[in-house]
XYZ file of C-alpha atoms in Angstrom:
684
model
C 86.399 28.695 -33.056
C 83.301 27.843 -34.705
C 80.626 28.585 -31.933
C 78.789 25.523 -33.080
C 82.077 23.770 -32.342
C 81.633 20.865 -29.363
C 83.868 21.088 -25.866
C 83.846 18.617 -22.389
C 82.493 19.959 -18.979
C 82.901 18.423 -15.724
C 79.231 18.262 -14.239
C 77.675 21.028 -12.985
C 74.207 21.680 -10.782
C 71.325 21.196 -12.410
C 67.964 23.258 -11.955
C 64.771 21.374 -12.157
C 60.994 22.404 -13.622
C 59.693 22.417 -9.913
C 58.993 25.524 -9.897
C 57.317 25.510 -13.347
C 53.327 25.313 -13.104
C 51.332 25.718 -15.940
C 48.518 27.879 -15.821
C 44.991 25.949 -17.831
C 44.913 27.305 -21.002
C 41.708 28.403 -22.636
C 43.150 28.334 -25.800
C 42.109 25.796 -28.444
C 43.958 22.681 -28.836
C 45.452 23.928 -32.217
C 46.496 27.400 -30.634
C 47.713 25.846 -27.106
C 50.023 23.298 -29.635
C 48.691 19.559 -28.753
C 50.370 16.335 -30.122
C 48.419 15.386 -33.814
C 46.033 12.938 -32.983
C 47.566 8.876 -33.360
C 48.436 8.105 -36.826
C 49.641 11.311 -37.928
C 52.402 11.368 -40.411
C 53.566 15.136 -39.293
C 52.599 15.893 -36.193
C 54.645 18.608 -35.657
C 52.359 20.515 -37.623
C 49.914 20.090 -34.816
C 52.306 22.787 -32.673
C 52.718 25.479 -35.918
C 50.815 28.628 -34.864
C 51.058 30.499 -37.934
C 47.868 30.721 -40.464
C 46.954 28.367 -43.316
C 45.427 31.556 -44.803
C 45.960 35.057 -44.206
C 42.505 36.054 -43.042
C 42.218 35.145 -39.405
C 39.231 35.405 -37.233
C 38.495 35.406 -33.241
C 38.145 32.328 -31.817
C 36.595 33.634 -28.943
C 34.820 36.235 -26.833
C 36.887 37.344 -23.518
C 34.028 39.571 -22.761
C 31.458 42.091 -22.841
C 30.165 45.575 -21.237
C 27.003 46.969 -21.505
C 24.363 46.081 -23.721
C 25.273 43.529 -25.952
C 23.356 40.795 -26.972
C 24.240 37.374 -28.415
C 27.909 38.149 -27.816
C 28.794 34.901 -29.248
C 27.269 35.192 -32.920
C 29.516 37.524 -34.623
C 32.633 34.117 -34.010
C 29.882 32.601 -36.508
C 28.449 34.965 -38.965
C 25.573 35.487 -36.978
C 24.337 39.458 -35.677
C 26.037 40.267 -32.715
C 23.854 43.492 -30.924
C 25.914 46.331 -29.254
C 23.944 49.077 -28.082
C 24.569 52.763 -26.093
C 27.486 54.560 -25.262
C 30.131 52.528 -24.041
C 29.115 49.060 -24.805
C 31.765 47.002 -26.188
C 32.539 43.314 -26.809
C 36.233 41.921 -26.410
C 37.657 39.859 -29.243
C 39.844 36.950 -28.565
C 42.220 35.451 -31.451
C 43.528 33.040 -29.459
C 46.724 34.134 -30.416
C 48.986 37.198 -31.067
C 47.961 38.564 -34.738
C 48.892 40.807 -36.830
C 47.311 42.883 -39.795
C 44.847 45.299 -41.689
C 41.424 44.512 -39.186
C 37.695 44.028 -41.590
C 34.368 45.088 -39.164
C 31.253 43.673 -41.126
C 28.294 45.381 -39.972
C 24.817 43.948 -41.416
C 23.024 46.702 -40.205
C 22.918 50.146 -37.572
C 20.573 52.531 -35.932
C 21.238 55.402 -38.224
C 24.355 57.060 -38.308
C 27.263 55.441 -35.482
C 30.597 55.816 -33.807
C 32.303 52.565 -33.838
C 35.825 52.695 -31.662
C 38.832 50.134 -31.593
C 41.221 49.867 -28.990
C 44.227 46.493 -29.768
C 45.875 44.878 -26.805
C 48.395 41.787 -26.484
C 47.370 41.359 -22.703
C 44.298 40.661 -21.006
C 45.749 43.122 -18.350
C 44.593 46.294 -19.851
C 41.581 45.021 -21.857
C 39.425 46.645 -19.127
C 40.690 50.136 -19.905
C 39.181 50.208 -22.967
C 41.962 51.616 -25.073
C 45.083 50.501 -27.276
C 48.818 49.702 -25.853
C 51.082 51.902 -26.714
C 53.515 51.229 -29.551
C 54.342 54.608 -30.642
C 56.875 56.367 -27.171
C 57.143 59.592 -26.044
C 54.783 61.082 -24.003
C 51.224 58.463 -24.290
C 50.878 55.331 -22.247
C 48.573 54.366 -24.866
C 47.529 54.833 -28.051
C 43.869 55.573 -27.558
C 41.115 54.426 -29.629
C 40.875 54.621 -33.380
C 37.311 54.770 -34.448
C 35.413 54.440 -37.472
C 31.806 55.546 -38.764
C 28.618 53.343 -39.513
C 25.379 53.555 -41.695
C 23.879 50.538 -41.931
C 25.402 47.922 -43.794
C 29.094 48.597 -43.487
C 32.056 46.999 -44.357
C 35.319 49.253 -42.519
C 38.612 48.079 -42.562
C 41.642 49.772 -41.205
C 43.700 52.375 -42.828
C 47.332 50.971 -43.898
C 48.554 53.352 -41.874
C 47.056 51.696 -39.229
C 47.908 48.320 -39.556
C 48.552 47.154 -36.299
C 51.553 44.347 -36.342
C 50.400 42.748 -32.397
C 47.604 42.024 -30.624
C 44.854 39.046 -29.115
C 42.699 40.711 -28.114
C 40.396 43.857 -30.422
C 37.848 45.683 -28.251
C 34.840 46.952 -30.526
C 32.947 49.864 -28.504
C 30.110 51.683 -29.255
C 30.787 55.838 -28.806
C 27.370 56.963 -29.850
C 23.533 56.050 -28.303
C 22.132 53.695 -30.901
C 23.057 50.488 -31.800
C 25.046 48.416 -34.623
C 25.015 45.046 -35.694
C 28.211 43.702 -35.760
C 28.082 40.191 -37.908
C 32.050 39.533 -39.160
C 35.631 40.595 -38.447
C 38.421 39.384 -39.532
C 42.099 40.641 -39.670
C 44.562 40.599 -43.329
C 47.661 38.838 -41.660
C 51.142 41.511 -43.540
C 53.684 39.080 -41.945
C 56.201 37.533 -43.639
C 55.079 39.046 -46.497
C 56.700 37.558 -49.031
C 55.579 34.017 -47.762
C 52.858 32.501 -50.168
C 51.836 30.302 -47.339
C 53.099 31.741 -43.468
C 51.972 27.804 -41.697
C 54.482 26.529 -44.978
C 57.502 26.233 -43.185
C 60.801 25.056 -44.292
C 62.080 23.499 -41.413
C 60.648 21.645 -38.530
C 61.793 20.385 -35.023
C 59.935 17.659 -32.902
C 60.655 15.715 -30.445
C 60.105 13.397 -27.239
C 58.529 16.617 -25.265
C 55.752 18.597 -26.300
C 56.349 21.938 -23.991
C 59.493 22.010 -26.153
C 57.641 21.100 -29.313
C 55.568 24.266 -28.566
C 58.386 26.434 -27.421
C 59.934 26.047 -30.948
C 56.717 26.755 -32.608
C 56.255 29.972 -30.800
C 59.719 31.171 -31.372
C 59.187 30.898 -34.714
C 56.012 32.081 -34.608
C 57.269 35.668 -32.917
C 59.669 35.478 -35.294
C 57.548 35.702 -38.104
C 55.837 38.455 -36.390
C 58.793 40.461 -36.132
C 59.044 39.987 -40.182
C 57.314 42.653 -42.501
C 57.184 44.381 -45.228
C 60.015 47.403 -44.904
C 56.941 49.842 -46.085
C 54.983 48.936 -43.004
C 57.240 50.143 -40.059
C 56.850 52.356 -36.927
C 56.845 56.483 -38.118
C 58.917 58.167 -36.149
C 58.508 60.577 -34.653
C 54.951 59.310 -33.455
C 52.246 61.475 -34.696
C 49.986 63.681 -32.554
C 47.802 60.772 -31.960
C 46.460 57.139 -32.684
C 49.608 55.974 -34.511
C 51.130 55.562 -37.660
C 52.928 51.908 -39.794
C 53.620 53.104 -43.276
C 57.302 54.073 -42.544
C 59.703 53.544 -44.786
C 61.967 51.550 -42.539
C 64.459 49.825 -44.831
C 65.210 48.035 -48.504
C 63.383 45.174 -50.371
C 60.437 43.323 -49.794
C 60.991 41.503 -46.392
C 62.763 42.571 -43.413
C 63.662 41.964 -39.571
C 62.163 44.627 -37.540
C 61.932 44.103 -33.400
C 58.194 43.658 -32.886
C 55.672 42.994 -34.475
C 53.612 45.861 -32.352
C 56.453 47.888 -32.355
C 59.526 48.893 -33.362
C 59.020 47.966 -36.259
C 62.424 49.382 -36.683
C 65.839 47.021 -37.640
C 67.612 46.669 -34.591
C 71.215 45.607 -34.827
C 71.586 43.737 -31.497
C 67.933 42.078 -32.193
C 69.843 40.758 -35.043
C 71.807 38.627 -33.109
C 69.336 36.253 -32.198
C 66.914 37.362 -35.089
C 69.787 35.691 -38.025
C 69.842 32.041 -36.395
C 65.821 31.697 -35.666
C 64.626 33.188 -39.136
C 67.076 30.965 -40.595
C 66.793 27.829 -38.465
C 62.571 28.390 -38.944
C 62.095 29.641 -42.302
C 65.325 29.311 -44.357
C 64.637 33.006 -44.192
C 67.807 34.814 -45.179
C 66.396 37.552 -47.353
C 64.648 39.676 -44.862
C 68.115 39.204 -43.238
C 70.339 40.492 -45.744
C 67.475 43.441 -46.302
C 68.037 44.166 -42.578
C 72.163 44.278 -42.193
C 71.839 46.460 -45.955
C 69.534 49.082 -44.359
C 72.288 49.529 -41.460
C 75.213 49.062 -43.807
C 73.611 52.167 -45.836
C 73.208 54.327 -43.387
C 76.743 54.371 -42.144
C 78.261 57.786 -41.073
C 81.589 58.662 -42.712
C 83.664 58.056 -39.423
C 82.267 54.313 -40.049
C 79.998 54.087 -37.434
C 76.932 52.029 -37.624
C 73.427 53.197 -36.809
C 72.082 51.734 -33.365
C 68.561 52.067 -34.788
C 67.874 51.924 -38.605
C 65.201 53.745 -40.186
C 62.708 55.983 -38.996
C 64.317 56.403 -35.597
C 68.008 56.740 -37.140
C 69.520 56.954 -34.181
C 73.174 56.411 -33.285
C 75.469 56.205 -29.862
C 76.383 51.955 -29.598
C 79.421 50.467 -29.642
C 77.508 47.236 -29.035
C 75.315 48.009 -31.349
C 77.640 48.806 -33.854
C 79.568 45.441 -33.542
C 76.295 43.349 -33.997
C 75.472 44.204 -37.258
C 79.517 43.238 -38.160
C 78.952 40.370 -36.088
C 75.014 39.604 -37.985
C 77.395 39.920 -40.711
C 79.120 37.028 -40.640
C 75.729 34.948 -39.471
C 74.223 35.958 -42.975
C 77.093 34.710 -45.328
C 77.619 31.696 -42.682
C 74.217 30.760 -43.696
C 73.575 31.694 -47.420
C 78.126 31.626 -48.279
C 76.468 35.018 -50.208
C 79.540 36.471 -51.481
C 78.137 39.075 -53.829
C 76.401 40.554 -50.983
C 79.743 40.347 -48.772
C 80.983 42.267 -51.692
C 79.327 44.936 -51.534
C 79.585 45.686 -48.272
C 82.829 44.435 -48.138
C 84.563 48.517 -47.585
C 81.618 48.928 -44.830
C 82.672 46.234 -42.865
C 86.633 47.035 -43.087
C 85.310 50.604 -41.921
C 83.286 49.305 -39.282
C 85.683 47.639 -37.808
C 88.843 50.290 -38.090
C 85.857 52.918 -36.186
C 86.203 49.928 -32.846
C 89.497 49.873 -33.179
C 90.334 53.100 -32.982
C 88.725 52.556 -29.529
C 91.310 50.198 -28.376
C 93.189 51.930 -25.496
C 96.221 51.241 -24.218
C 95.502 48.355 -21.951
C 94.487 46.596 -25.307
C 91.037 46.181 -24.260
C 87.810 48.567 -26.451
C 86.794 51.413 -24.143
C 83.339 52.283 -25.087
C 82.085 55.445 -25.933
C 79.022 55.315 -27.321
C 76.963 53.803 -24.296
C 73.510 53.623 -25.881
C 72.735 49.563 -25.222
C 69.843 46.955 -25.584
C 67.984 47.467 -22.221
C 69.909 50.284 -20.397
C 72.804 52.609 -20.891
C 76.492 50.892 -20.461
C 78.942 53.488 -18.553
C 81.444 54.749 -20.852
C 85.373 52.297 -20.749
C 86.264 48.913 -20.673
C 82.904 47.155 -20.883
C 83.478 43.207 -21.130
C 80.045 42.421 -24.044
C 81.713 45.076 -26.248
C 84.919 44.006 -25.755
C 83.564 39.814 -26.947
C 81.532 41.390 -29.332
C 84.723 42.888 -30.537
C 86.260 39.867 -30.276
C 83.882 37.420 -32.423
C 83.908 40.162 -35.077
C 87.715 40.233 -35.356
C 87.866 36.282 -35.450
C 85.075 35.660 -38.120
C 86.001 39.040 -39.986
C 89.466 36.866 -40.315
C 87.203 34.042 -42.094
C 85.725 36.776 -44.071
C 88.982 38.451 -45.835
C 89.753 35.501 -46.667
C 86.395 34.817 -48.239
C 86.978 38.340 -50.159
C 90.712 37.200 -50.904
C 92.578 39.815 -48.239
C 95.074 37.356 -47.085
C 97.075 40.269 -45.057
C 93.413 41.814 -43.572
C 92.933 38.352 -43.045
C 95.946 37.719 -41.086
C 95.866 41.189 -39.268
C 92.032 40.139 -37.968
C 93.447 37.377 -37.119
C 96.477 38.427 -34.635
C 94.347 41.764 -33.345
C 92.152 38.733 -32.284
C 94.964 37.210 -30.091
C 96.293 40.059 -29.042
C 92.307 41.424 -27.983
C 91.803 37.502 -25.924
C 94.862 38.258 -24.368
C 94.092 41.098 -23.002
C 90.611 40.836 -22.010
C 91.364 37.417 -19.841
C 93.999 39.429 -18.294
C 91.728 41.682 -17.334
C 87.796 40.799 -17.182
C 88.488 36.836 -15.778
C 87.527 36.296 -12.468
C 89.083 32.624 -11.217
C 87.345 33.437 -8.369
C 83.992 33.071 -9.187
C 84.111 31.731 -12.747
C 83.241 34.330 -14.983
C 84.383 37.438 -16.262
C 83.496 40.601 -14.975
C 81.333 43.377 -16.431
C 84.222 46.046 -16.436
C 87.601 45.153 -14.650
C 87.473 47.169 -11.621
C 84.059 45.985 -10.996
C 82.478 42.787 -9.589
C 79.383 42.365 -12.010
C 79.521 39.012 -13.493
C 77.016 39.688 -16.726
C 74.611 36.941 -17.893
C 75.104 39.055 -21.268
C 78.725 39.145 -21.651
C 79.745 35.545 -19.865
C 76.696 34.053 -22.107
C 78.408 35.702 -25.704
C 82.086 34.336 -24.230
C 80.891 30.908 -24.922
C 78.622 30.915 -27.316
C 81.583 32.317 -29.698
C 83.971 30.283 -28.578
C 85.919 33.776 -26.482
C 86.368 31.291 -23.029
C 88.648 28.586 -23.583
C 87.240 24.926 -22.100
C 87.409 24.811 -19.087
C 86.250 28.883 -18.978
C 83.329 27.819 -20.516
C 82.448 24.647 -18.334
C 82.433 27.431 -15.247
C 80.606 30.284 -16.816
C 77.680 27.942 -17.416
C 78.131 26.472 -14.283
C 78.071 29.691 -13.063
C 75.194 31.208 -15.040
C 73.128 28.940 -13.665
C 72.941 30.314 -9.784
C 71.389 33.442 -11.727
C 68.240 31.654 -12.368
C 65.301 32.007 -10.144
C 61.023 30.598 -10.210
C 60.631 32.139 -13.861
C 63.640 32.304 -15.295
C 67.663 33.660 -15.541
C 68.351 37.116 -14.665
C 70.420 39.597 -15.596
C 73.433 40.822 -12.792
C 74.274 43.508 -15.447
C 70.399 45.109 -15.035
C 69.739 44.738 -11.733
C 68.561 41.449 -11.479
C 65.911 41.487 -13.795
C 64.767 38.573 -15.874
C 66.825 38.727 -19.149
C 65.229 37.836 -22.072
C 67.533 38.962 -25.110
C 70.141 37.707 -22.909
C 68.672 34.828 -21.989
C 68.754 33.596 -25.732
C 72.185 33.888 -25.528
C 72.851 31.926 -22.647
C 70.223 29.252 -23.674
C 73.128 28.552 -27.348
C 75.298 29.243 -24.731
C 75.071 26.207 -22.372
C 74.193 23.989 -25.181
C 77.787 25.336 -26.569
C 79.955 24.801 -23.356
C 79.152 20.957 -24.081
C 78.812 18.326 -22.089
C 75.876 16.304 -20.609
C 75.527 18.834 -17.186
C 75.998 21.526 -19.488
C 73.424 20.203 -22.065
C 70.849 19.657 -19.604
C 71.346 23.198 -18.408
C 70.415 24.425 -22.139
C 67.167 22.261 -22.306
C 66.317 23.164 -18.162
C 66.449 26.604 -18.985
C 64.286 26.521 -21.978
C 61.422 25.433 -20.430
C 61.750 27.261 -17.118
C 61.945 30.401 -18.997
C 60.126 29.756 -22.048
C 57.823 27.694 -20.526
C 56.683 30.694 -17.757
C 56.381 32.575 -21.341
C 54.287 30.739 -22.826
C 51.656 29.365 -20.561
C 51.416 32.395 -18.560
C 47.585 34.035 -18.498
C 49.175 37.117 -18.520
C 50.589 37.258 -21.604
C 49.973 35.859 -25.466
C 50.503 32.203 -25.256
C 51.811 32.044 -28.342
C 54.925 34.605 -28.649
C 57.847 35.770 -26.213
C 58.499 38.806 -24.822
C 60.146 41.800 -25.037
C 61.335 41.479 -20.996
C 59.411 41.357 -18.322
C 59.994 41.620 -14.156
C 59.777 39.208 -11.787
C 58.487 39.106 -7.286
C 56.763 42.982 -8.543
C 53.266 43.859 -9.042
C 52.742 43.881 -12.079
C 54.293 41.518 -15.003
C 55.196 44.237 -17.838
C 54.682 47.532 -16.354
C 54.418 48.801 -19.125
C 51.347 49.422 -22.472
C 55.035 50.001 -24.447
C 56.646 46.094 -23.783
C 56.312 44.016 -26.723
C 54.964 40.705 -26.435
C 56.390 39.962 -29.728
C 59.861 39.936 -29.582
C 62.449 38.754 -31.803
C 65.172 39.302 -29.667
C 63.100 36.831 -27.128
C 63.312 33.576 -30.091
C 66.906 31.726 -28.898
C 65.340 28.708 -28.155
C 64.270 28.125 -31.922
C 67.648 27.965 -32.914
C 69.799 26.275 -29.834
C 66.977 23.764 -30.132
C 67.288 23.310 -34.531
C 70.989 23.474 -33.943
C 72.130 21.553 -31.022
C 69.801 19.526 -29.741
C 68.553 18.005 -32.791
C 72.195 18.571 -33.590
C 72.810 19.755 -37.776
C 73.887 23.290 -38.064
C 76.108 24.577 -41.584
C 79.677 24.370 -41.327
C 81.066 26.217 -43.870
C 79.062 29.032 -46.136
C 75.815 28.407 -46.970
C 76.417 24.454 -46.031
C 78.655 22.899 -48.050
C 79.370 21.424 -44.814
C 77.188 20.630 -41.600
C 77.146 17.943 -39.188
C 74.839 16.577 -37.047
C 75.813 16.618 -33.392
C 72.563 16.134 -31.330
C 72.839 16.663 -27.607
C 70.011 14.654 -25.962
C 69.778 15.779 -22.052
C 67.002 14.149 -21.168
C 65.134 13.231 -24.034
C 64.317 10.591 -25.700
C 63.810 11.539 -29.515
C 64.160 14.676 -31.837
C 63.445 14.835 -35.370
C 63.752 17.938 -37.771
C 65.287 19.612 -40.755
C 67.316 22.740 -41.165
C 67.343 23.763 -45.102
C 70.744 24.729 -46.764
C 71.623 26.400 -49.778
C 72.146 23.239 -51.190
C 68.324 21.393 -50.232
C 67.283 20.222 -46.404
C 69.394 18.581 -44.171
C 67.036 15.853 -42.976
C 67.869 14.655 -38.964
C 66.146 12.033 -36.856
C 67.545 10.563 -33.728
C 66.549 8.554 -30.365
C 67.712 7.425 -27.658
C 66.135 3.599 -26.313
C 67.186 0.485 -23.952
C 70.597 2.539 -23.762
C 71.527 2.284 -27.466
C 71.399 4.986 -29.951
C 69.886 5.038 -33.702
C 69.885 7.843 -36.062
C 68.908 9.066 -39.379
C 70.880 11.089 -41.573
C 69.833 11.984 -45.457
C 71.688 14.895 -46.930
C 71.140 16.706 -50.065
C 73.291 16.376 -52.981
C 77.242 18.544 -52.879
C 77.087 18.567 -48.940
C 79.481 16.707 -46.904
C 78.273 15.761 -43.652
C 79.714 15.315 -39.873
C 78.218 13.242 -37.954
C 78.990 13.253 -34.131
C 77.525 9.719 -32.345
C 76.690 10.133 -28.465
C 78.510 6.945 -26.098
C 76.097 8.141 -23.479
C 78.664 7.182 -20.790
C 79.692 3.371 -22.383
C 81.518 1.384 -24.753
C 79.737 1.456 -28.159
C 80.272 0.328 -31.428
C 79.242 2.322 -33.955
C 77.643 0.694 -37.642
C 76.521 3.211 -40.536
C 74.094 1.540 -42.562
C 74.679 -1.944 -41.327
C 78.153 -1.938 -41.606
C 80.462 -1.597 -38.982
C 82.244 1.480 -38.455
C 83.945 1.876 -35.118
C 84.678 -0.912 -32.831
C 85.104 0.453 -29.823
C 88.335 1.394 -29.711
C 89.119 2.004 -32.850
C 86.981 3.196 -36.574
C 87.222 1.428 -39.403
C 84.686 2.894 -41.896
C 84.198 6.908 -42.244
C 87.749 8.346 -40.827
C 86.132 7.555 -37.173
C 87.328 8.601 -34.221
C 86.033 9.610 -30.498
C 86.857 11.941 -27.749
C 84.796 9.870 -25.316
C 82.112 11.228 -25.345
C 81.381 11.175 -29.251
C 82.198 8.885 -32.096
C 83.027 11.048 -35.133
C 81.871 10.610 -38.067
C 83.571 12.372 -41.385
C 82.441 12.268 -44.786
C 79.305 11.482 -45.222
C 78.350 12.522 -48.309
C 74.864 12.867 -50.784
C 72.948 9.753 -48.922
C 71.100 8.664 -46.566
C 72.261 6.830 -43.367
C 71.352 4.934 -40.632
C 73.668 4.966 -37.682
C 73.264 3.122 -34.823
C 75.270 1.990 -31.954
C 75.506 -1.684 -30.104
C 76.588 -0.862 -26.320
C 79.463 -2.995 -24.732
C 79.396 -1.693 -21.309
C 80.529 0.823 -18.670
C 83.694 2.706 -20.032
């Protein structure tokens, strides 16, 4: 079943946003993502955080210490003098940035030594050391030093590229003085984009916060798209850091963090691939990430837990994420040549997992590595949900490869697995699946996957959506399987699950969760106010609890594809987008406008609701056929397409119109511009 297929749900209790209080931002308007001025033709551009050029300069002084004369002068190319050992100035770029740093000094009092310290969060700025990007026993990466003697330009060597930071501290480590008159960062993320702010797609709605979140997710994803020759060297060097690691093929690749790990992790790809496609129509980075993982498959069929240079193995779930993400890539591209090139690897990978199916008909894991914890061996629900998805989508891939016998075999195994899953994991008294058959934990990640990927039937999905909202707190969703900590990766999955469940209440739950959790991350003054985090804590004395936590992490970008594919409502149905759908999930929004680009060209769509009536515009590219779902908004309606009646309130008169009560569906929308309107006739 397609993850985009609409289901119908009964009402659930919707938790509001009363707990979210946005602190005042101290960043410029363009960074904060405020709406454009009236009359602008592209108001969504005001939310775009990506730099228009690859040279980025600081926008403010965060603080200074010791003898610093005219700290803000450097922001305009004038001289800021730093005098005396231990004096420093901290520059604020106003958002997360990443790349190679250049300092220009107009002069110095003889030979001096200057230190550079990089931080994502303002929490760690006062310590005047760099965040930890290397792992291992060190709690921080220390200070990078440069020699200054007179008029000097210093650019960080390639190995000291810093992939993610907002704050840069310039420290004098000698007794004299230096005159600093220029600071910039050469932005190295998204290396194949000629203009980083020139997105293939966009999203714009009646909710400014959701617009900001879509673009912050896109920017986070951009910072997680790197040149594969700028990954993290592993094992970590004895001091400082080294980002000259070769972590994959091609010239652009998806990795799991800007600051770190700068390495391909297959679990992250489950969110990153949809995000990169939804924002940039970037599928090349996904292909390179997947190819890299397949190139490191063992003879046994086992796929890596992480790619080079870490080269970890021992995760049954991450093994399955690679196989699952392969379908996502194929669905967005229809890249049959790539599929053929990895088809043998894919089949060996499936066989590796099937060999672990036990007498109960369930996958019993032995590789216990996972996203944020070590799993217990045995019949883990999340792993079984992933295996079901791999078999179901693998059947489609086998058909694409012309192997009808294997397609039938995978489909049969998927059906048997689904029966075993429901018999052993489903807890009808709670309305959710259990983590292990003999446990009472109902996992956020597994239950969300079951709905998003279509394992749960219509009634189960409805109940799961309702059950998941019971795990929310003031700052987001929580993961019972991870000691009740806020779920970010699993939260990204949950957001998509609510929309996949369908129905007004579940749609509203998806919107409310985005506002609550991602609004919290975006507006929190301890974060970057521009990117989304790997993890965080709630109700503790620390928010991140470690300098090692990444504050620009691709697996946290789930709202970006959810807003495009569900709220706007545009997504491909068949590989490459030859067929697509336009089925909005309005919730409490009054309008949305956006674009999703297919292999055949862009699908441009917009919808608005006014006085109880729905008005939409759709432009489909040549070579495609679309399907539109027209929300009835709880009323009996007539539907008009380009001014002609297509649904008279009871039956269709054009475009194969039919209704399930919640939507009127229009079929066969070939390349053309369509204006779709409803005329309410009264209550149903």
